[in-house]
Structures are given as structure tokens and as C-alpha cells.
GROMACS .gro file of C-alpha atoms in nm:
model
  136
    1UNK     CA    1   0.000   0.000   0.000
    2UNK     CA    2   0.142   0.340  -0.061
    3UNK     CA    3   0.077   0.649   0.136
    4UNK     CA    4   0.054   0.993  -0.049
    5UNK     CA    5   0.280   1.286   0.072
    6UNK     CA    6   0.043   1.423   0.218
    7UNK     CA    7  -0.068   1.117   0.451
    8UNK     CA    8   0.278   1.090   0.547
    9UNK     CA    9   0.323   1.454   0.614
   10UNK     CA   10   0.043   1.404   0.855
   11UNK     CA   11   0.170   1.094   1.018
   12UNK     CA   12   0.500   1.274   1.040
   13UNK     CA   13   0.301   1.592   1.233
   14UNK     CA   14   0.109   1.282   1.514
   15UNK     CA   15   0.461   1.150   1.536
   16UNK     CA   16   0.614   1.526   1.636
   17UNK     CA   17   0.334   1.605   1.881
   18UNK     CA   18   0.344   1.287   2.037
   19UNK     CA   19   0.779   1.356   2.065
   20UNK     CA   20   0.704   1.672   2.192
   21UNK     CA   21   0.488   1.583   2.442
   22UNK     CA   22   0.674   1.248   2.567
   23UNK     CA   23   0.941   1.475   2.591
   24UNK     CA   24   0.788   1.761   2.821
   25UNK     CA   25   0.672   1.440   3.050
   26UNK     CA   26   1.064   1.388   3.046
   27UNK     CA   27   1.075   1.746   3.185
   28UNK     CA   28   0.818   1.664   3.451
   29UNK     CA   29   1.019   1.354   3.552
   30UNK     CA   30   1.345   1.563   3.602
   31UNK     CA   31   1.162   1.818   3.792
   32UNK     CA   32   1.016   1.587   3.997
   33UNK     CA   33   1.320   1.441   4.066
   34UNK     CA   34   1.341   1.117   3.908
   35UNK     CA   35   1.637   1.174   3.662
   36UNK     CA   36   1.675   0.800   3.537
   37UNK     CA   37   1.313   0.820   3.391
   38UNK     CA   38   1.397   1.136   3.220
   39UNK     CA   39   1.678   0.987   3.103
   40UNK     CA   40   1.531   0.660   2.988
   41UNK     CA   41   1.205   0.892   2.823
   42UNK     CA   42   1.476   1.138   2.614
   43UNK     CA   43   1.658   0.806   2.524
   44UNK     CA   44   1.339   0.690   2.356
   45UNK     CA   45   1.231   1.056   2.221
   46UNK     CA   46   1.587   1.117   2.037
   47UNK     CA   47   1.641   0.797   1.885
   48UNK     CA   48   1.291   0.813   1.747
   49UNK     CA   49   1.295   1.127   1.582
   50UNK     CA   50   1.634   1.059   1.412
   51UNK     CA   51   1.374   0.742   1.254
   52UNK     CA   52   1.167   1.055   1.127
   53UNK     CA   53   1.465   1.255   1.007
   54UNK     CA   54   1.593   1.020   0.781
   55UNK     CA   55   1.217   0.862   0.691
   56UNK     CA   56   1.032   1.132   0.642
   57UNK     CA   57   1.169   1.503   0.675
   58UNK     CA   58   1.511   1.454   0.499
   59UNK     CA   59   1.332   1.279   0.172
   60UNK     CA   60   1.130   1.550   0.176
   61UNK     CA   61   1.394   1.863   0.223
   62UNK     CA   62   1.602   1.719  -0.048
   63UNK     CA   63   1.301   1.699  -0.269
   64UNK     CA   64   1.195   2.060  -0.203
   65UNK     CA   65   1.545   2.234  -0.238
   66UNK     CA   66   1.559   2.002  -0.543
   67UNK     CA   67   1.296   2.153  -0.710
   68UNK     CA   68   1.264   2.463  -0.599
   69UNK     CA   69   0.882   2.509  -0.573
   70UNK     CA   70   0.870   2.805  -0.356
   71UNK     CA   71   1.161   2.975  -0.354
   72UNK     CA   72   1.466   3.051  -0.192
   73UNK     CA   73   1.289   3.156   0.131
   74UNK     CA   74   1.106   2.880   0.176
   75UNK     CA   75   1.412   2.680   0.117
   76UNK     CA   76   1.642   2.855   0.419
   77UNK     CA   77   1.315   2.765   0.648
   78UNK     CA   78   1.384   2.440   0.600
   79UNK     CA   79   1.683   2.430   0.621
   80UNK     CA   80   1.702   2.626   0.938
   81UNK     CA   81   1.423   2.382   1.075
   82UNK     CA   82   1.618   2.068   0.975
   83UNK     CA   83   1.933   2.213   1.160
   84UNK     CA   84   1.784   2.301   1.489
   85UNK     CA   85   1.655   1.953   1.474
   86UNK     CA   86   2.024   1.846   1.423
   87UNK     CA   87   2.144   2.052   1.702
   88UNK     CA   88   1.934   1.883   1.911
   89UNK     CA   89   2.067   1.555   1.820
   90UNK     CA   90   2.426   1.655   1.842
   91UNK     CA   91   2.351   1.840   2.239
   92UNK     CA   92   2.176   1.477   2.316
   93UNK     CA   93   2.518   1.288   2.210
   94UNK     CA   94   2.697   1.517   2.350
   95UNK     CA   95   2.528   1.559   2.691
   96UNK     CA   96   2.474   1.124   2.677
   97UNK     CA   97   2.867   1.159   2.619
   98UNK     CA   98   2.974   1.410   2.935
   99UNK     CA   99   2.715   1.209   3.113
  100UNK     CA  100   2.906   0.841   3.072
  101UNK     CA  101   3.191   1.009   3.134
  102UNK     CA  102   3.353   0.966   2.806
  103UNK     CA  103   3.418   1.320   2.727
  104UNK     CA  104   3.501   1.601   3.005
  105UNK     CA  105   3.251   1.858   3.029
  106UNK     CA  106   3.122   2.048   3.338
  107UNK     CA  107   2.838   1.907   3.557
  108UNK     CA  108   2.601   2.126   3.496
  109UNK     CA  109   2.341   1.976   3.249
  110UNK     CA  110   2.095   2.148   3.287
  111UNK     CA  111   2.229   2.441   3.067
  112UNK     CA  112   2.281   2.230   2.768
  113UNK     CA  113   1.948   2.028   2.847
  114UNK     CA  114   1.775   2.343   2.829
  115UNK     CA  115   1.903   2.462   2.505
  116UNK     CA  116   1.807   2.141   2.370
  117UNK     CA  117   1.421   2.130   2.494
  118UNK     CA  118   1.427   2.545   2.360
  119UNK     CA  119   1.578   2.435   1.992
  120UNK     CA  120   1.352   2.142   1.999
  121UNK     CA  121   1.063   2.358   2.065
  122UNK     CA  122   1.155   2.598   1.789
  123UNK     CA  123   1.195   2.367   1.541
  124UNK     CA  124   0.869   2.210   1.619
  125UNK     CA  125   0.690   2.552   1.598
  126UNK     CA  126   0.919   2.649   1.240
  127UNK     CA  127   0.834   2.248   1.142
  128UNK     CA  128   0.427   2.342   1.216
  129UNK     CA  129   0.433   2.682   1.004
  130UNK     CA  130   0.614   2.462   0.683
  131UNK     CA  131   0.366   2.187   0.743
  132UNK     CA  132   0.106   2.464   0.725
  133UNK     CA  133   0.226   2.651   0.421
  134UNK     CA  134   0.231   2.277   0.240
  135UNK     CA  135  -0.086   2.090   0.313
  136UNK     CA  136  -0.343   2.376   0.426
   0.00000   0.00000   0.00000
């Protein structure tokens, strides 16, 4: 069976809202002071939107700059969307990284923990407004 772009897309937007909101119950977790289920939550969250990245949104990006069909604009939106998504997933390996002890990095997490959950958010919010422009 094959699913039109557009069924995808909206697959693609449930997956994102259900990420986004797994990963604010994360938050909770932390803030409630149960770090190892925040942990194990985020561990879940990232891994699954890189599945979505190279599924769904990357596909797509590479068809849209490809072609062109709405202009340069609309081409640095996505590509400023798709890289706060990836600087999400390069904070996450690093943090997991300074976290196992692998790499030396201060103790203070929740900086870099923060940035991530802020970029995340923004990308969510610029991902929304492109879904919007295509589909609606």
C-alpha cells in the first residue's frame, strides 16, 4: 500500500506532537526528581525522531530544495528547521557523552538540556508553520 505525501506529512506531524509531548513528561520527571526516567524517556524521544529525520523530513527537504517550488525563502526555512533539529541531536550525544563520562565537560546539564528542549521547541513551531504553508 502506498501512502501519499500528504498522509505521510500528517503521520509525520502525530509522530512530532506525540515527541514533543513524551518529551515535556521527560521534563516533569526531572523536575520531579526522578532523573533516570527522564533519562530513559529522552533516550526513547531522540532515537525516534532521528527514525523521522531520515524517513520522512530529509526525503522531503532534499526533494523541495531540489525543485525549488517556492523559492529561496522557503528553502532557508527548511533548512534552518532541519538544523535546529540536528542541534538537538548533536547536544543529546553530547550531553549522553559528558554524562558516561567519556568526554570532560562540566556538571552542569541542565544548561545544555535546556538549550536542547528550547531548539527542539523551535523547530517544532518552524516544522508546524512549513507543514502549514504545504498541506493547508
Amino acid at each position: 500500500m502506498v501512502f501519499g505525501v500528504k498522509t505521510l506529512a500528517m503521520a509525520n506531524l502525530g509522530i512530532q506532537i506525540f515527541l514533543i509531548v513524551f518529551v515535556f513528561c521527560a521534563v516533569y520527571f526531572v523536575k520531579k526528581g526522578d532523573p533516570i526516567k527522564h533519562c530513559s524517556m529522552v533516550r526513547i524521544a531522540v532515537p525516534l525522531q532521528v527514525l523521522a529525520i531520515i524517513a520522512v523530513m530529509l526525503p522531503s527537504l532534499l526533494g523541495y530544495i531540489k525543485f525549488e517550488p517556492f523559492g529561496v525563502l522557503f528553502n532557508a526555512e527548511l533548512l534552518i528547521h532541519h538544523t535546529l533539529g540536528l542541534l538537538v541531536i548533536a547536544l543529546w550525544i553530547y550531553i549522553n557523552l559528558a554524562y558516561g563520562n567519556i568526554i570532560r565537560m562540566t556538571r552542569n546539564f541542565r544548561i545544555f538540556m535546556r538549550a536542547a528542549l528550547v531548539l527542539w521547541v523551535m523547530a517544532l513551531v518552524l516544522g508546524l508553520h512549513i507543514y502549514i504553508r504545504l498541506y493547508e
